[in-house]
Coordinates of C-alpha atoms in Angstrom, one line a residue:
Chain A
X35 CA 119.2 53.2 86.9
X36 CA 122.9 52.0 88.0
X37 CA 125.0 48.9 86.7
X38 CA 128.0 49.1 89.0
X39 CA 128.8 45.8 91.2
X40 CA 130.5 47.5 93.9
X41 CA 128.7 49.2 96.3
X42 CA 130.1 52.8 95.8
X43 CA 130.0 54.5 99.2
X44 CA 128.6 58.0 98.4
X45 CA 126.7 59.2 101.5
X46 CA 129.2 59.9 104.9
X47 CA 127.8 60.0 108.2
X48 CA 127.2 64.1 108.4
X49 CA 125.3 63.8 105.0
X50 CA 122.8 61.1 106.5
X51 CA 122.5 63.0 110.3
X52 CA 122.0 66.1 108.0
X53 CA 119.2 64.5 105.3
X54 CA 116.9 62.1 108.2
X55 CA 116.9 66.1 110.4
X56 CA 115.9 67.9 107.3
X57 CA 113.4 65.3 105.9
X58 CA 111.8 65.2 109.8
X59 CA 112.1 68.9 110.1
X60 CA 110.6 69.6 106.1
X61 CA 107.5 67.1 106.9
X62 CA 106.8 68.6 110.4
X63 CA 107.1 72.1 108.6
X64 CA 104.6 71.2 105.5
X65 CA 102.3 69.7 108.1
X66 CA 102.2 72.1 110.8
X67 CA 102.1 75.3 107.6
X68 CA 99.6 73.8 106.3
X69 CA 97.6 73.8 110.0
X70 CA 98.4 77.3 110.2
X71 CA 97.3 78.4 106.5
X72 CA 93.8 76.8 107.0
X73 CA 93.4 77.1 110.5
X74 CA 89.6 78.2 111.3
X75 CA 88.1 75.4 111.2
X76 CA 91.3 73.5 112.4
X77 CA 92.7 70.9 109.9
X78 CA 95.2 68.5 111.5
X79 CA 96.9 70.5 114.2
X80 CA 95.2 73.2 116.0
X81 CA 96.8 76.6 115.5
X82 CA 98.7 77.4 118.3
X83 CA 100.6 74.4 118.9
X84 CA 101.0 74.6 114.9
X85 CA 102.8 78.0 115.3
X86 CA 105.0 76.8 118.4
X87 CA 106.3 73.5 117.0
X88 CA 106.6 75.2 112.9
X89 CA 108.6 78.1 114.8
X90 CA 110.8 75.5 116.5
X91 CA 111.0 73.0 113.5
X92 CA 111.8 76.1 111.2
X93 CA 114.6 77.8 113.4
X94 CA 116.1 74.1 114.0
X95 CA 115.9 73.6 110.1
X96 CA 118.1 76.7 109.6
X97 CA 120.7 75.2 112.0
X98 CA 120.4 71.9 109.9
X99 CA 120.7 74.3 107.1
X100 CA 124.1 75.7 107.8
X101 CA 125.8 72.2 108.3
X102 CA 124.6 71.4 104.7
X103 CA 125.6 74.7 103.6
X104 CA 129.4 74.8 105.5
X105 CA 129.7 71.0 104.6
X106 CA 129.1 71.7 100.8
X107 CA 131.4 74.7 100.4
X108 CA 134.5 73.0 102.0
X109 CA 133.8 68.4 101.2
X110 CA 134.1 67.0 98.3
X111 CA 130.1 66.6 98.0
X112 CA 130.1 70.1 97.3
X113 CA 131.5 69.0 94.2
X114 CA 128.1 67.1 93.0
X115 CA 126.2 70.1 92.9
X116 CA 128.6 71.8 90.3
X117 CA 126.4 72.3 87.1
X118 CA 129.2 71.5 84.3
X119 CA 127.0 74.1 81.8
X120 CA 128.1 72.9 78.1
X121 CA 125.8 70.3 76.9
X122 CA 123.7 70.2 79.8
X123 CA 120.6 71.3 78.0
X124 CA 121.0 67.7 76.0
X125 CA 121.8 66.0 78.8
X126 CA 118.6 67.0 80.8
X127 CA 116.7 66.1 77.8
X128 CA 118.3 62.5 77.8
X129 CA 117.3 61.9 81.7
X130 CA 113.5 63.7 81.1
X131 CA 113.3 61.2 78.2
X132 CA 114.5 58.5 80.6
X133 CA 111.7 59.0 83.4
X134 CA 109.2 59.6 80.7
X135 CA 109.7 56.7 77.9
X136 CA 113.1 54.8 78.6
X137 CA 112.4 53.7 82.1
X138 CA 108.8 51.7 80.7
X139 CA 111.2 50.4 77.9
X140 CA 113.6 49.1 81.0
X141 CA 116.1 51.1 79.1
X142 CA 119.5 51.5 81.2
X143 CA 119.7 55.0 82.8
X144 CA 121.4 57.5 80.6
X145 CA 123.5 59.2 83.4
X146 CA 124.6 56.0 86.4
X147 CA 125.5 56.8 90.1
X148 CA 129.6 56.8 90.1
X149 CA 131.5 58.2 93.0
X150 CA 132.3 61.4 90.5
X151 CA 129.2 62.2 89.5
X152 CA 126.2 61.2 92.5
X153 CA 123.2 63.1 90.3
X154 CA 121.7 62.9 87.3
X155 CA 121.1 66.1 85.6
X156 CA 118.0 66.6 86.3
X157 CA 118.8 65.8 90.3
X158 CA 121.5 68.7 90.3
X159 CA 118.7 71.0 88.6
X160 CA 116.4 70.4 91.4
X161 CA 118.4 70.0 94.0
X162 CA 121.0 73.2 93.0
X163 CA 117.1 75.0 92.6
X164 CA 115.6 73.7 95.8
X165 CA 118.7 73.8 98.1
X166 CA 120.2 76.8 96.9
X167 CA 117.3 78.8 95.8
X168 CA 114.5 78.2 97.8
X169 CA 115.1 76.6 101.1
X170 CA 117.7 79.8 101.6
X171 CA 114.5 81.7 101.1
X172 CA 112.3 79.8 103.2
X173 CA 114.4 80.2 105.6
X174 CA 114.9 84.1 105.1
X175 CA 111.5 84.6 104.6
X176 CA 110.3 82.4 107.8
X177 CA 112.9 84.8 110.0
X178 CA 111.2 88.0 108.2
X179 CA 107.8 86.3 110.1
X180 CA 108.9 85.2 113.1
X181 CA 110.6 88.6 113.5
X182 CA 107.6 91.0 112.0
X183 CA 109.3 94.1 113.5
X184 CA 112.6 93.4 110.9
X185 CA 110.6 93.1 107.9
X186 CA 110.7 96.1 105.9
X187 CA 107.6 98.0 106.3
X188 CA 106.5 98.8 103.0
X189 CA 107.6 98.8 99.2
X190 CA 105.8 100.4 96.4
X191 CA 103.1 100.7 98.3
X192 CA 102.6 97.0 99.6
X193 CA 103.2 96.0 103.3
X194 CA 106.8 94.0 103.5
X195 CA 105.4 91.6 105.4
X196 CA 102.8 90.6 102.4
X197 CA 105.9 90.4 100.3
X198 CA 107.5 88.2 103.0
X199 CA 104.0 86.1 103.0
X200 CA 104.1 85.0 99.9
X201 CA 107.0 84.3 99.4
X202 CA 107.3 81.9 102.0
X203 CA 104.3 80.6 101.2
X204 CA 105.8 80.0 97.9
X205 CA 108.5 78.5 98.7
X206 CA 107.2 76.0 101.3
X207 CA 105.0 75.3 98.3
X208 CA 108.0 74.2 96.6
X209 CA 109.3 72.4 98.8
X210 CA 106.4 70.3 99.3
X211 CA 105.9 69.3 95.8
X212 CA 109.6 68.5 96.3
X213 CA 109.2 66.1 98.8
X214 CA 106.5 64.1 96.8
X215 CA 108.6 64.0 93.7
X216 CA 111.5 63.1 95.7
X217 CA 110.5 60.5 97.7
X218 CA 108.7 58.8 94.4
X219 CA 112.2 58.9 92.5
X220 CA 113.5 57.2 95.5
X221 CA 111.8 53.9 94.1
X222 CA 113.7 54.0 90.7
X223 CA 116.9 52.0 92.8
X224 CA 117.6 48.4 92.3
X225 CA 114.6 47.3 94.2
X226 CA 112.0 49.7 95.1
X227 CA 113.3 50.4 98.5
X228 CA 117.1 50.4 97.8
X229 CA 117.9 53.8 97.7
X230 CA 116.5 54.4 100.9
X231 CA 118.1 52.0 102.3
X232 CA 121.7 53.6 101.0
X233 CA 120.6 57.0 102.7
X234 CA 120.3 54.8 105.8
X235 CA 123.5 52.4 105.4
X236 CA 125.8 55.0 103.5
X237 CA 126.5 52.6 100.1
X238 CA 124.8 53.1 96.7
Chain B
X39 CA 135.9 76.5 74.0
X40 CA 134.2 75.1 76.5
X41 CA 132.7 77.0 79.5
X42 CA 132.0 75.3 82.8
X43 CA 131.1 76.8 85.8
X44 CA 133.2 75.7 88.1
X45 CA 131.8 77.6 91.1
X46 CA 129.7 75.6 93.7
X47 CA 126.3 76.7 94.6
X48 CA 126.7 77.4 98.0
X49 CA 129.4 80.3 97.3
X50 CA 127.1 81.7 94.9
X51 CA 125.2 81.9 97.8
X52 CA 127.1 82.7 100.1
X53 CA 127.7 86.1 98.1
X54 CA 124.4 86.8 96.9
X55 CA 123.2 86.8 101.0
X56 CA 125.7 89.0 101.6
X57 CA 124.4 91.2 99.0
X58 CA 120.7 90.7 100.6
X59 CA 122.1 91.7 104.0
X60 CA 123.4 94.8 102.4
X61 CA 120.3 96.0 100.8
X62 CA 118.4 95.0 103.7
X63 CA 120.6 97.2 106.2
X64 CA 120.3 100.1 103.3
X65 CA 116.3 99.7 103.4
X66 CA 116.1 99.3 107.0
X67 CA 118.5 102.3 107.4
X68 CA 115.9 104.3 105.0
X69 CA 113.0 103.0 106.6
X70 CA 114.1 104.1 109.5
X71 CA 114.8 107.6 108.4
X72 CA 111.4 108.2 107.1
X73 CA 109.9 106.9 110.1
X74 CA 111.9 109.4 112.0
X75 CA 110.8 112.5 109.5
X76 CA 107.5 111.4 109.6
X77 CA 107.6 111.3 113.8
X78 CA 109.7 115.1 113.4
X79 CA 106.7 116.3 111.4
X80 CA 103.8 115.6 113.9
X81 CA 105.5 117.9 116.5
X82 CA 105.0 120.9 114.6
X83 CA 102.4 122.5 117.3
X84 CA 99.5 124.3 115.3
X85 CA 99.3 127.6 115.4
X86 CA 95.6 128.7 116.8
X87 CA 94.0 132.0 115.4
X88 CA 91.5 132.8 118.0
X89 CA 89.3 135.0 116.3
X90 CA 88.4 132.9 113.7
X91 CA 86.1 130.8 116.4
X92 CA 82.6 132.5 116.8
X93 CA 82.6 132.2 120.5
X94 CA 86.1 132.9 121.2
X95 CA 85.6 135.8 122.9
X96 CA 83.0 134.7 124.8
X97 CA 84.9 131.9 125.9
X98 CA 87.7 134.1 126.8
X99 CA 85.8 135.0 129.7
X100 CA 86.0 131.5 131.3
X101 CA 88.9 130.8 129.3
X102 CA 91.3 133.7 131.6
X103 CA 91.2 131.5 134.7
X104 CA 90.4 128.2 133.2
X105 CA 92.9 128.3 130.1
X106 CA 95.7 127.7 132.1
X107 CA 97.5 126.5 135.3
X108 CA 97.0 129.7 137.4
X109 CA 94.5 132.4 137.7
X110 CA 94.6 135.5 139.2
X111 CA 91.9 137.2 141.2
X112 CA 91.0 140.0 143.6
X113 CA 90.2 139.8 147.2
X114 CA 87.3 141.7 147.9
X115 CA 88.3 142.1 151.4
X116 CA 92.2 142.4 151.1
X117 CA 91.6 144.5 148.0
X118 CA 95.0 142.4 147.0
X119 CA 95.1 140.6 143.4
X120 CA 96.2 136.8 144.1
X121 CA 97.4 134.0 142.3
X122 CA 95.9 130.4 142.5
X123 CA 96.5 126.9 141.3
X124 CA 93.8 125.8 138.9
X125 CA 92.8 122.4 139.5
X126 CA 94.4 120.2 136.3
X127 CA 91.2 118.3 135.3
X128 CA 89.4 122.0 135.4
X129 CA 91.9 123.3 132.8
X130 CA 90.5 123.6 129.0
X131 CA 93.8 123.9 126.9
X132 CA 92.7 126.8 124.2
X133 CA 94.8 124.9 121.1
X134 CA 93.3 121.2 122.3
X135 CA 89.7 122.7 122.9
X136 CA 89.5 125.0 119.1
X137 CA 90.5 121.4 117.2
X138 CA 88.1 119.1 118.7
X139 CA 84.3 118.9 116.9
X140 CA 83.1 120.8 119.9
X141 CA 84.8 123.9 119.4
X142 CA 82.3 125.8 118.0
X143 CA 80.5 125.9 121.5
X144 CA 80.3 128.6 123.8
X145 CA 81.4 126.9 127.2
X146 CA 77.8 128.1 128.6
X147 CA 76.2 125.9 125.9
X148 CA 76.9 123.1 128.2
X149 CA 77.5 124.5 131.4
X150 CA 75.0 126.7 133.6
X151 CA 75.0 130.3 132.7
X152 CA 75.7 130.9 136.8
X153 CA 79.3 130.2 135.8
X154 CA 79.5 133.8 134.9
X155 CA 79.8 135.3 137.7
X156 CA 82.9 134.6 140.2
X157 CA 83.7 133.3 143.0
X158 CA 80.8 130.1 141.0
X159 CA 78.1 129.0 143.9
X160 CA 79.0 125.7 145.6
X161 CA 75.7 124.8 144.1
X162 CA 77.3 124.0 140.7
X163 CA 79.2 121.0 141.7
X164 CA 75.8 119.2 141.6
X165 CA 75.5 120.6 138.0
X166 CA 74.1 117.7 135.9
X167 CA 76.2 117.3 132.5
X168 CA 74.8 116.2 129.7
X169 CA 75.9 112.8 127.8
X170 CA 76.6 112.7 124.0
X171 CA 73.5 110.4 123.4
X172 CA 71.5 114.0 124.8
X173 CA 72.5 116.3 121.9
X174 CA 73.3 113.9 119.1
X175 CA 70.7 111.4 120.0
X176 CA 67.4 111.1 117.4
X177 CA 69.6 113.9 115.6
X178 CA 69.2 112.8 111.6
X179 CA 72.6 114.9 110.8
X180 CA 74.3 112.3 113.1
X181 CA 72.4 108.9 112.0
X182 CA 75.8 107.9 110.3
X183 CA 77.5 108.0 113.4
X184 CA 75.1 105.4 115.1
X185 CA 74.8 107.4 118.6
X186 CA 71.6 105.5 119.9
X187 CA 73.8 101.8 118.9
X188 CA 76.6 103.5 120.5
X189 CA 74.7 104.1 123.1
X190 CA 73.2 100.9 124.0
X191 CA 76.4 99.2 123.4
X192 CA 77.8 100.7 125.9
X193 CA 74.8 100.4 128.4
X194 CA 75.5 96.7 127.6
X195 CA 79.5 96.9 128.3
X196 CA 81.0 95.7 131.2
X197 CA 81.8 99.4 131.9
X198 CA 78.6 100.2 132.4
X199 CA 77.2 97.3 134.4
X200 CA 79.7 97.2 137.1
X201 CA 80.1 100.9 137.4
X202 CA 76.5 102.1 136.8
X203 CA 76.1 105.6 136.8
X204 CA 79.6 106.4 137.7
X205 CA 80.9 105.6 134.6
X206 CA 79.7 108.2 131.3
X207 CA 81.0 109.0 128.2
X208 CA 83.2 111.2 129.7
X209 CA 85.4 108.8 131.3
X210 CA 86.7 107.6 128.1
X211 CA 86.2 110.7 125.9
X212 CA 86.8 114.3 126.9
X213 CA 84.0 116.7 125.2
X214 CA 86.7 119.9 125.6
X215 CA 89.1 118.0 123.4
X216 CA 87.2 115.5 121.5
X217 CA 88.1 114.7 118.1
X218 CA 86.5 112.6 115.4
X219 CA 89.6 109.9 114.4
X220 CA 88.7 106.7 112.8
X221 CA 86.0 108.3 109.6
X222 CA 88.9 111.3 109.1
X223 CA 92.4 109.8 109.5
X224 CA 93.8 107.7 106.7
X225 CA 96.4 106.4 108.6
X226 CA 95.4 103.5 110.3
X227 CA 98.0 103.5 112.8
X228 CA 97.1 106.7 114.1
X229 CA 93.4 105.7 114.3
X230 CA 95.2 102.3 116.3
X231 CA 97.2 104.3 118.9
X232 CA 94.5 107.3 119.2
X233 CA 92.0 104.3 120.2
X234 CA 94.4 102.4 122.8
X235 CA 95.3 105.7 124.6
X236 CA 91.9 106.5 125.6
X237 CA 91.9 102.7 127.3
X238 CA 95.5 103.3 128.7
X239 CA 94.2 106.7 130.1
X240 CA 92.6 104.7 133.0
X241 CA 94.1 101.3 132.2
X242 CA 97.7 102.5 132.8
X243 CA 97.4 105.2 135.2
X244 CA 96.6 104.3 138.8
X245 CA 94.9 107.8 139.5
X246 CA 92.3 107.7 137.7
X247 CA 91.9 103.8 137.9
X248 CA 91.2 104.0 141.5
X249 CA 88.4 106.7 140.8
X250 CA 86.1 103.4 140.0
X251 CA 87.6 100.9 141.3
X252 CA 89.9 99.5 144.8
X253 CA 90.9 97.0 142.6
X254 CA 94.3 96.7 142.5
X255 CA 95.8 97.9 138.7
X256 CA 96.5 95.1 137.0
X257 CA 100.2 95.5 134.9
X258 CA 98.5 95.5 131.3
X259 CA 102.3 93.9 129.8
X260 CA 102.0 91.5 132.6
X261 CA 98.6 90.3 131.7
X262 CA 98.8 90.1 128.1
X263 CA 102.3 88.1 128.3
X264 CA 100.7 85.0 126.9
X265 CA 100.7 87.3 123.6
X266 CA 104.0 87.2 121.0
X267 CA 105.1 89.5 119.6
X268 CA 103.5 91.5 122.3
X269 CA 104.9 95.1 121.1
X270 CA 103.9 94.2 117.4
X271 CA 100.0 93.9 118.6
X272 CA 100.2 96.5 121.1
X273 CA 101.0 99.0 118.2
X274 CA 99.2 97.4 115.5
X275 CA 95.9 96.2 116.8
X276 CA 93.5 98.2 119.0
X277 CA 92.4 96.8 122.4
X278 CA 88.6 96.6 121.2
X279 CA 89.4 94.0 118.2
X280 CA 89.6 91.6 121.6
X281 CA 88.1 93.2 124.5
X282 CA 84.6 94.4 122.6
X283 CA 81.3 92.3 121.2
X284 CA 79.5 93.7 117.7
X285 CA 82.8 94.7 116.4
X286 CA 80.9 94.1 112.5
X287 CA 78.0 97.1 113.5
X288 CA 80.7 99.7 114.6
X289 CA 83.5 101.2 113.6
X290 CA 84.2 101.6 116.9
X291 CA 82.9 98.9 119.2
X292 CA 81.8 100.5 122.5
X293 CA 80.7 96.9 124.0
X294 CA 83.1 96.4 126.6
X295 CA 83.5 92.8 127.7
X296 CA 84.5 90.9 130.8
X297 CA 87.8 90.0 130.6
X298 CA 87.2 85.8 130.8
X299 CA 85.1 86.9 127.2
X300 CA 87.9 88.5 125.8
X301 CA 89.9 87.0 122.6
X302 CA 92.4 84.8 123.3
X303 CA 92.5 82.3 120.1
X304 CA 95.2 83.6 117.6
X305 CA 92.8 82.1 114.8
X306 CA 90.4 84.3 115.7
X307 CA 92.2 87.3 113.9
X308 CA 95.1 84.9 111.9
X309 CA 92.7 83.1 109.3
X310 CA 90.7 84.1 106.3
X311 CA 87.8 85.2 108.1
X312 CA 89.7 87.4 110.9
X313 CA 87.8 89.5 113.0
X314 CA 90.1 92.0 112.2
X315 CA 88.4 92.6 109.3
X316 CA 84.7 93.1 111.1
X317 CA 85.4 97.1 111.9
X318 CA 88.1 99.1 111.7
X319 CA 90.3 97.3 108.5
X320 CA 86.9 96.4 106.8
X321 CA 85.9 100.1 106.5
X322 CA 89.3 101.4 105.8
X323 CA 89.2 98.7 103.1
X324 CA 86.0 100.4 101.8
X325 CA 87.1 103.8 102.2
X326 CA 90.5 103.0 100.6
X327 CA 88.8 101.7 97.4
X328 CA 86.3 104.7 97.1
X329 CA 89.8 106.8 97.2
X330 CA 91.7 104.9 95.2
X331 CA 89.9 103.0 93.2
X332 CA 89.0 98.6 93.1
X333 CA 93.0 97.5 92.6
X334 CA 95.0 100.0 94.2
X335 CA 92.1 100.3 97.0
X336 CA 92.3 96.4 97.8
X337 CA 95.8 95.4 96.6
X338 CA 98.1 98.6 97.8
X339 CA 97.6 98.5 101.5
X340 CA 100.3 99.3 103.6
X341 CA 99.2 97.5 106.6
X342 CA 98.9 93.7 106.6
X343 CA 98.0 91.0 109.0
X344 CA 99.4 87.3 108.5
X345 CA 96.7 84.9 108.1
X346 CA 93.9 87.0 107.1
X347 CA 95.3 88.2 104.0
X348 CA 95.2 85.6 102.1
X349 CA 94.5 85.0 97.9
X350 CA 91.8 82.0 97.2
X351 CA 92.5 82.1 93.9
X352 CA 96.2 81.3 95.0
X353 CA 94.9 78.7 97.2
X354 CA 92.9 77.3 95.0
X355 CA 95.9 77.2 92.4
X356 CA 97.9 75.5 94.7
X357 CA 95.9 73.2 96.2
X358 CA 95.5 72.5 92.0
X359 CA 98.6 71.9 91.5
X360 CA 99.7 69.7 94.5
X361 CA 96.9 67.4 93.5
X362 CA 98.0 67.0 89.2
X363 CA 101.6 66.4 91.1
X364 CA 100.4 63.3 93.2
X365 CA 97.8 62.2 89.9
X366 CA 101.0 62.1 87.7
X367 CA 102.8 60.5 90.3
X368 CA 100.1 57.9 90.6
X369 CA 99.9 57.1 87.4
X370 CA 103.4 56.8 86.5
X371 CA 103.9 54.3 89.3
X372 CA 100.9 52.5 87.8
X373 CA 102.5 52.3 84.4
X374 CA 106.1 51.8 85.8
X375 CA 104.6 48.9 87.6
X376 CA 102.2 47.2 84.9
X377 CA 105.5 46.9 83.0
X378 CA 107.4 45.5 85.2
X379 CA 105.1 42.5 85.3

């Protein structure tokens, strides 16, 4: 997917700290949610230890959460996430035909890593969607359960705390499919492990 | 001319959570306010037209001493009229007594017609008084209340067995101001605190605690600090859901269990098949569809429980869906790979 010889380095220190603790915290989360969703009979961890550790894992998320957050409004990786809006239609159709036909072709990838632009359009959809969109209301959502007395207690009729439900349910829902995705477009470096070995080391 | 959006995400943000933290302040604030109408509402005191009970007047005559905290008398000897204390437990409030089910009684209905003349014989004390399984047991025009299951519930609850005789319907449920709560009242919370505060009336007050027991009383917020969000399940669950067997027979589950029986797996009421859902919710459930029909019954409940309430279909869905996401995963890598080679 990337031609350059130089190793472009494109992942500082607070960005790697902040994307191990959210991958760790998002897979403790998934597992432990999923625990508590189908709890009786138990599936992997029994319920209440699911609820203590998701509880912790969740509220330390949200800390993670604000580093990427502050970090992105004031460093230049901010910057990546900027959707550049004319011709982007055309140019998410040129990476979705990439993933689907070009890369069996071993076609060069339409859109290369460069230290301007880190994503391909149809990273900065997902990831603009995921981190922006839904972890924010994970996260709300989560707080709105943890806290039952905050949520608002009813809306048209319907308990706030359903609304809460499912939405969080929702979300961590998306996130999960997320992390499968994700971790399989990791493989389309160099080698199969390279780009997780730049996440590690810092250098695309 | 060409637009970009120059504006990173996390400002966009930034704003729009602001925005969320207004509107949730603004509902919260409203929330609030209703709660606080609603609470200003309930302490309107009713009103109670005595002669529109059969046996008010009757009543009256037991009523004059025992409606109140004082009652006057004359001395035969002294020829004096004299003012005395009336015991609290021996006072019948008038506008508790004519809103309970019972208030069409006459007080001698239940009590010995000796009560009628004053000062009452010392022989009275010993007065046998009669249980609710006595009227309203074998009665067909109470079959749908279940007195004889009540009943044996109870005989079975651990009320019963350690206290024997000692302890009768009475302790829990006063006949003078008795009022049917969970069949009638559409508010579930109501039903939830009515329930608790007949267990707190003993549970919470050392006075009549120590009447059965030289147990010391146990601190009920103490005991049940293993429980989070302790205030949320103190006002939203009743005590039976945990402390009572055959909770799926009874609205209201009179089978009183030791405490090493009582519920103590968060499962047990956080999961599909809650036993939440065996009494109390189940039959407002019910009654809330007969109201208001199969959608607005089932789906437009104001009360919820996480765990319980949960969609199979939705789960099912989902559960769908993650699996096509790994297949076309799988098989991508399959082809991605065969080419390679």
């Amino acid at each position: 997917m990337e031609n350059h010889n130089e190793p472009l380095y494109l992942y500082p220190v607070w960005i790697r700290f902040w994307h191990i603790l959210n991958a760790l915290f998002c897979l403790t989360l998934i597992i432990t949610g999923l625990s508590i969703q189908f709890s009786n009979p138990t599936i992997i961890v029994k319920f209440r230890a699911a609820v203590a550790v998701h509880n912790v894992a969740g509220v330390l998320l949200s800390f993670n959460y604000i580093v990427f957050f502050i970090g992105n409004l004031f460093t230049k990786n901010g910057g990546y996430y900027v959707i550049e809006v004319s011709g982007y239609f055309s140019r998410l159709k040129a990476q979705f035909h990439h993933y689907t036909i070009g890369v069996f072709k071993k076609e060069a990838a339409p859109f290369p890593v460069t230290m301007e632009s880190k994503f391909n359009p149809l990273q900065q959809f997902s990831y603009v969607a995921v981190m922006y969109i839904v972890l924010p209301l994970v996260i709300l959502s989560g707080l709105g359960l943890l806290y039952p007395e905050i949520t608002v207690n009813s809306f048209i009729g319907i308990s706030g705390l359903d609304y809460t439900d499912l939405l969080h349910l929702f979300c961590g829902f998306i996130v999960s499919i997320f992390m499968c995705i994700h971790i399989y477009f990791c493989t389309f470096g160099k080698t199969a492990i390279s780009n997780f070995k730049s996440i590690i080391n810092g250098y695309h | 001319m060409i637009y970009r959006a120059n504006v990173r995400p996390a400002w966009v943000v930034l704003v729009l959570l602001l925005c969320f933290a207004v509107a949730f302040a603004l509902a919260k604030h409203s929330d609030s306010a209703a709660t606080a109408k609603q609470a200003d509402n309930h302490e309107v005191p009713e009103k109670i037209d005595m002669t529109k009970f059969k046996n008010s007047e009757t009543n009256e005559q037991c009523l004059k001493c025992h409606g109140q905290s004082k009652y006057t008398y004359e001395n035969a000897e002294s020829k004096k009229m004299v003012n005395k204390r009336m015991y609290s437990e021996l006072i019948i409030k008038r506008d508790e007594f004519y809103v309970s089910n019972h208030k069409g009684f006459k007080c001698t209905d239940c009590h010995s017609e000796e009560y009628a003349t004053f000062p009452h014989s010392g022989n009275l004390r010993m007065e046998s008084k009669a249980n609710c399984i006595d009227c309203h047991g074998g009665d067909e025009k109470y079959a749908k209340f279940q007195f004889e299951k009540i009943d044996s519930n109870f005989m079975a609850s651990v009320h019963s067995q350690k206290h024997s005789q000692d302890f009768t319907c009475w302790m829990c449920h006063n006949p003078h101001t008795y009022k049917i709560n969970a069949r009638t009242n559409d508010n579930l919370q109501e039903t939830i605190t009515y329930d608790n505060l007949i267990c707190l009336s003993c549970h919470s007050d050392i006075t009549k605690y120590e009447l059965l027991t030289n147990k010391e009383k146990p601190n009920i917020l103490v005991k049940h600090e293993w429980l989070p969000n302790q205030a949320s399940h103190f006002t939203n669950v009743r005590c039976i859901e945990c402390h009572a067997q055959n909770k799926d027979t009874l609205i209201v589950a009179h089978e009183i269990v030791p405490k090493n029986l009582a519920v103590k797996k968060c499962e047990s009421c956080h999961a599909k098949n809650s036993i939440l859902y065996a009494s109390l919710f189940k039959y407002q459930v019910r009654e809330n569809i007969k109201a208001k029909g199969w959608f607005k019954g089932l789906f437009l409940s104001e009360t919820s429980t996480i765990g319980p309430d949960q969609n199979n279909t939705l789960n099912i869905i989902s559960l769908a869906l993650f699996a096509l996401t790994i297949l076309v995963i799988l098989i991508h890598a399959v082809i991605r790979i065969q080419k390679s080679h």
